[in-house]
Every structure is written in structure tokens, then in C-alpha cells.
């Protein structure tokens, strides 16, 4: 079986060695530019991209796209020690014997083509086989609008941390990030953008990822917070594959990785470009796909419910494997009539998709407004509120704590 190889870099010696060996490797194209090589691999469906120039190493996002399409990536570099180790990329010394080179490349190509599952499925299965060493990725998603998604994500993370769990909260909303505002953090640095840059550099060092986040003290506990982009125009800095890989790294070191994501999942950007282009909604899709638990927040009124049903229909059409859990938020008699929980359950059973309803959260606008105004979670503002009680129940926590005194929080950048 022949294996087609696209060589990236002006290294005639490597090409001559492959051709003179007359083995299974066949050089189909030699490219001097990264974009040209990526396009050649994607359009011609090459088996291998062999990178022979350290200055032309593709970013991780493009490498993942290639491997997702079944193209193996091989580094054959003189100064490979200067590069950070990259997952799933075969790195070989430049003086390797051709017989060994062909054997290693052939094994790598077969390993990519034989499995039916995707890299994400492999990571999920690995997490299931070793539950004791893996945390949990929980994301909060919703239909377009403002159903209270960020408020729930923040307070869910806080309540999990209060029980002694290690928690990292990431604001991955590329349209309207708000976690930093709700915590009173004036952070213009955009932690998630820094996290993506760290992952794209090839590093998986948890210390570097921790340092990019803010450590927020809430009561007697702390929550590590990755703030979102302060301006929506900066959305290209939050790259989908990098953030997904970061969430998986955090999951190895934290009990909970909580993400607040944007509502939109349409991938229309790819229709507007002939070449690879950044996709704003890809962040939401990638986070949904790698999450262990998805909460969909639904505003409990005649506008929020139809929006949610349409959003779930779109999700099932494009990603039928995802099963979000439904949370009805802002439940009140004024918006749903008498016996609002019963009426909402009946309406959802009749018109809504077959997804479990796991929570009915009361409409406590006064408490939420006070929380935002003070830049504090419900734990500090209203520890005995019914909304906090329901969020604790959502997180599987029994509400037995006595009300706590107001505690002044301190914010610090992790060392």
C-alpha cells in the first residue's frame, strides 16, 4: 500500500532519500508555505504531512483539523528539541534511517485510519475508564436571549467550591462575556485568550494555565476564574480547538470545569470562505461536544420556551449525540400562570423535545440585581434565598448551611 506524503519545507535531501528508498512512501507535493501545504493535504486527502522546517510548523488548530480528516502529521526537524511536545504528532530525528521512518509513519497512518471514534470520543472513553483521576466538564448553554445562563454558571461553580471541590470557571462566551462583571473583576487581559495562546504553543503545563486565571475568594473558599474577552471584536483570539484542549487539561487537575458559552451553534462562516477561516460559533460547538454534562437554561415564558425548542431542534439536527438537561429559569406565576411548575412540565411534555427537566429556578430578580450590583455571588448576597437553594440542589448539594456573614473578597492573579 502506498502512502502519499506532502513535504513542508525546502529540504531536497529528505525528498531525495524518500524517493531513492522506493518504499511505500510517495512524495506527492513539496510546499514552501504552511497554508499551501495545509490546503494540499485537505484537498488531495494526503496520508501524511511531513514538516521539515521548524519555521513552518502549523498551529495546533490546523494540525487537529488534518488529523481529524485522517492525515498524519510528522515532524522531521533538526532542532525538534526547541518545540514543546505536541499530542498525537509523530516527532522523529532528522537522521533517522529510512526503514525506521517508513515503519513509524506507516504505523501512525494506520492508527489514524483504523479507529472509528474521533479524538474527542477517545478522550471521553479514557475519562470513563479512569473516573478517579478525571474531573467533570459542565457547560451552561441556552437559546439566544438572556435567560440567566451566566448567573447560573457562576453560582453553580461557587456552590461546588463551597463543598470542598476544586473548581475552575471559564467564560467562553464569544458574544457577550459577563462573568468578570458579575464578580466585579475589571480584567482587560481576557484569560481565555491567554489560555488559548498557551495551548497553541504546545504546552499543557497546568501551572501556566492556572497563572492565566484569576483566583477569586468567595467566603471561605476560592474559585479559579478564566475571564472572557472584554470586547466582542476580540472573538478570533478564542480558538475552539485550543479551548477544548485546555478544558480537557483542566479536567485532569480539577473536580469541576464549569463553562459559560454563547448560544449560537450555526457554522455558517465556512460557507463564506474558500480557505480555512476562524469560526466564531465553533467555540460553543467544541465545548458542547467535550462536556460531560450540559445544562440548557430556558427562560420560563412564552418567548423563551419557543426559542429553546428551536435551538434544541438545531442541536439535534447537527449534533444528535448531545443530550442537554433542561433548567427552567425565572419561574413565576406572572409568566406561567398558577402552578407554574406543573404548567411548564405539561407544556414541555407536549411541545418540547425529549430531554430531562432537572430544575425549576424561581424568579428572584431583586436578589439577582443586588448580586450584580455588588459584584458578588448569591452565597455572599443572599445565602438563604430560594434561588440559591435550587442551584445547590441542581449541583447535588443539600441546603443545610446557616447564613454566613458578609465577607470581603480578595482577587489575585495566580502565581
PDB file of C-alpha atoms in Angstrom, residues 123-227:
ATOM      1  CA  UNK A 123     -10.786  11.276  25.400  1.00  0.00           C
ATOM      2  CA  UNK A 124     -14.282  10.628  26.748  1.00  0.00           C
ATOM      3  CA  UNK A 125     -13.712   6.878  26.822  1.00  0.00           C
ATOM      4  CA  UNK A 126     -10.390   7.415  28.572  1.00  0.00           C
ATOM      5  CA  UNK A 127     -12.154   9.549  31.140  1.00  0.00           C
ATOM      6  CA  UNK A 128     -14.759   6.826  31.728  1.00  0.00           C
ATOM      7  CA  UNK A 129     -12.104   4.154  32.184  1.00  0.00           C
ATOM      8  CA  UNK A 130     -10.348   6.212  34.877  1.00  0.00           C
ATOM      9  CA  UNK A 131     -13.101   8.088  36.715  1.00  0.00           C
ATOM     10  CA  UNK A 132     -10.985   8.512  39.824  1.00  0.00           C
ATOM     11  CA  UNK A 133      -8.421  10.697  38.060  1.00  0.00           C
ATOM     12  CA  UNK A 134     -10.792  12.772  35.945  1.00  0.00           C
ATOM     13  CA  UNK A 135     -12.918  15.719  36.886  1.00  0.00           C
ATOM     14  CA  UNK A 136     -16.102  16.797  35.173  1.00  0.00           C
ATOM     15  CA  UNK A 137     -16.718  19.349  32.444  1.00  0.00           C
ATOM     16  CA  UNK A 138     -20.054  21.109  32.942  1.00  0.00           C
ATOM     17  CA  UNK A 139     -21.274  23.709  30.472  1.00  0.00           C
ATOM     18  CA  UNK A 140     -24.229  26.079  30.607  1.00  0.00           C
ATOM     19  CA  UNK A 141     -25.884  26.739  27.269  1.00  0.00           C
ATOM     20  CA  UNK A 142     -29.107  28.374  26.131  1.00  0.00           C
ATOM     21  CA  UNK A 143     -31.075  29.660  23.189  1.00  0.00           C
ATOM     22  CA  UNK A 144     -30.364  33.243  22.064  1.00  0.00           C
ATOM     23  CA  UNK A 145     -31.525  35.803  24.579  1.00  0.00           C
ATOM     24  CA  UNK A 146     -30.704  36.421  28.226  1.00  0.00           C
ATOM     25  CA  UNK A 147     -32.236  33.562  30.240  1.00  0.00           C
ATOM     26  CA  UNK A 148     -29.720  33.866  33.095  1.00  0.00           C
ATOM     27  CA  UNK A 149     -27.104  31.402  31.820  1.00  0.00           C
ATOM     28  CA  UNK A 150     -24.066  33.266  33.207  1.00  0.00           C
ATOM     29  CA  UNK A 151     -25.660  33.777  36.616  1.00  0.00           C
ATOM     30  CA  UNK A 152     -26.349  30.072  36.948  1.00  0.00           C
ATOM     31  CA  UNK A 153     -22.886  29.060  35.748  1.00  0.00           C
ATOM     32  CA  UNK A 154     -21.219  31.387  38.245  1.00  0.00           C
ATOM     33  CA  UNK A 155     -23.290  30.326  41.236  1.00  0.00           C
ATOM     34  CA  UNK A 156     -23.107  26.639  40.302  1.00  0.00           C
ATOM     35  CA  UNK A 157     -19.301  26.902  40.326  1.00  0.00           C
ATOM     36  CA  UNK A 158     -19.331  28.740  43.665  1.00  0.00           C
ATOM     37  CA  UNK A 159     -21.622  26.197  45.310  1.00  0.00           C
ATOM     38  CA  UNK A 160     -19.475  23.308  44.079  1.00  0.00           C
ATOM     39  CA  UNK A 161     -16.384  25.037  45.504  1.00  0.00           C
ATOM     40  CA  UNK A 162     -18.085  25.564  48.884  1.00  0.00           C
ATOM     41  CA  UNK A 163     -18.377  21.783  49.286  1.00  0.00           C
ATOM     42  CA  UNK A 164     -14.610  21.442  49.038  1.00  0.00           C
ATOM     43  CA  UNK A 165     -14.363  20.650  45.342  1.00  0.00           C
ATOM     44  CA  UNK A 166     -11.657  22.243  43.211  1.00  0.00           C
ATOM     45  CA  UNK A 167     -13.360  24.361  40.545  1.00  0.00           C
ATOM     46  CA  UNK A 168     -12.277  26.396  37.539  1.00  0.00           C
ATOM     47  CA  UNK A 169     -14.842  28.659  35.856  1.00  0.00           C
ATOM     48  CA  UNK A 170     -14.233  29.662  32.223  1.00  0.00           C
ATOM     49  CA  UNK A 171     -16.169  32.383  30.408  1.00  0.00           C
ATOM     50  CA  UNK A 172     -16.222  31.115  26.806  1.00  0.00           C
ATOM     51  CA  UNK A 173     -18.993  33.406  25.563  1.00  0.00           C
ATOM     52  CA  UNK A 174     -17.615  34.968  22.364  1.00  0.00           C
ATOM     53  CA  UNK A 175     -20.570  37.376  22.049  1.00  0.00           C
ATOM     54  CA  UNK A 176     -21.212  38.851  25.496  1.00  0.00           C
ATOM     55  CA  UNK A 177     -18.836  37.689  28.209  1.00  0.00           C
ATOM     56  CA  UNK A 178     -20.071  38.753  31.646  1.00  0.00           C
ATOM     57  CA  UNK A 179     -18.536  36.585  34.382  1.00  0.00           C
ATOM     58  CA  UNK A 180     -15.864  39.189  35.190  1.00  0.00           C
ATOM     59  CA  UNK A 181     -18.545  41.881  35.519  1.00  0.00           C
ATOM     60  CA  UNK A 182     -20.649  39.741  37.833  1.00  0.00           C
ATOM     61  CA  UNK A 183     -17.610  39.201  40.053  1.00  0.00           C
ATOM     62  CA  UNK A 184     -16.504  42.829  39.972  1.00  0.00           C
ATOM     63  CA  UNK A 185     -13.312  41.993  38.085  1.00  0.00           C
ATOM     64  CA  UNK A 186     -12.002  44.740  35.834  1.00  0.00           C
ATOM     65  CA  UNK A 187      -9.923  42.358  33.730  1.00  0.00           C
ATOM     66  CA  UNK A 188      -8.976  43.538  30.246  1.00  0.00           C
ATOM     67  CA  UNK A 189      -6.465  40.752  29.710  1.00  0.00           C
ATOM     68  CA  UNK A 190      -9.041  38.090  28.749  1.00  0.00           C
ATOM     69  CA  UNK A 191      -7.857  34.956  30.488  1.00  0.00           C
ATOM     70  CA  UNK A 192      -9.442  32.628  27.920  1.00  0.00           C
ATOM     71  CA  UNK A 193      -7.405  34.288  25.157  1.00  0.00           C
ATOM     72  CA  UNK A 194      -4.229  33.744  27.179  1.00  0.00           C
ATOM     73  CA  UNK A 195      -5.224  30.135  27.778  1.00  0.00           C
ATOM     74  CA  UNK A 196      -5.702  29.593  24.045  1.00  0.00           C
ATOM     75  CA  UNK A 197      -2.273  31.065  23.310  1.00  0.00           C
ATOM     76  CA  UNK A 198      -0.687  28.735  25.863  1.00  0.00           C
ATOM     77  CA  UNK A 199      -2.366  25.697  24.311  1.00  0.00           C
ATOM     78  CA  UNK A 200      -1.431  26.756  20.777  1.00  0.00           C
ATOM     79  CA  UNK A 201       2.199  26.964  21.872  1.00  0.00           C
ATOM     80  CA  UNK A 202       2.047  23.229  22.503  1.00  0.00           C
ATOM     81  CA  UNK A 203       2.216  23.478  26.285  1.00  0.00           C
ATOM     82  CA  UNK A 204      -0.072  21.506  28.592  1.00  0.00           C
ATOM     83  CA  UNK A 205       1.506  22.837  31.790  1.00  0.00           C
ATOM     84  CA  UNK A 206      -1.280  23.279  34.327  1.00  0.00           C
ATOM     85  CA  UNK A 207       0.794  25.858  36.199  1.00  0.00           C
ATOM     86  CA  UNK A 208       0.845  28.122  33.148  1.00  0.00           C
ATOM     87  CA  UNK A 209      -2.902  27.697  32.677  1.00  0.00           C
ATOM     88  CA  UNK A 210      -3.534  28.462  36.342  1.00  0.00           C
ATOM     89  CA  UNK A 211      -1.382  31.576  36.128  1.00  0.00           C
ATOM     90  CA  UNK A 212      -3.539  32.894  33.282  1.00  0.00           C
ATOM     91  CA  UNK A 213      -6.626  32.770  35.521  1.00  0.00           C
ATOM     92  CA  UNK A 214      -7.689  34.875  38.482  1.00  0.00           C
ATOM     93  CA  UNK A 215      -8.071  33.325  41.906  1.00  0.00           C
ATOM     94  CA  UNK A 216     -11.265  34.642  43.481  1.00  0.00           C
ATOM     95  CA  UNK A 217     -12.029  34.181  47.164  1.00  0.00           C
ATOM     96  CA  UNK A 218     -15.685  33.551  47.914  1.00  0.00           C
ATOM     97  CA  UNK A 219     -16.490  33.058  51.548  1.00  0.00           C
ATOM     98  CA  UNK A 220     -14.029  30.546  52.955  1.00  0.00           C
ATOM     99  CA  UNK A 221     -13.193  29.016  49.606  1.00  0.00           C
ATOM    100  CA  UNK A 222     -11.655  30.021  46.275  1.00  0.00           C
ATOM    101  CA  UNK A 223     -12.652  29.639  42.652  1.00  0.00           C
ATOM    102  CA  UNK A 224     -10.237  29.940  39.763  1.00  0.00           C
ATOM    103  CA  UNK A 225     -11.801  32.099  37.054  1.00  0.00           C
ATOM    104  CA  UNK A 226     -10.837  32.372  33.408  1.00  0.00           C
ATOM    105  CA  UNK A 227     -12.353  35.694  32.379  1.00  0.00           C
TER     106      UNK A 227
END
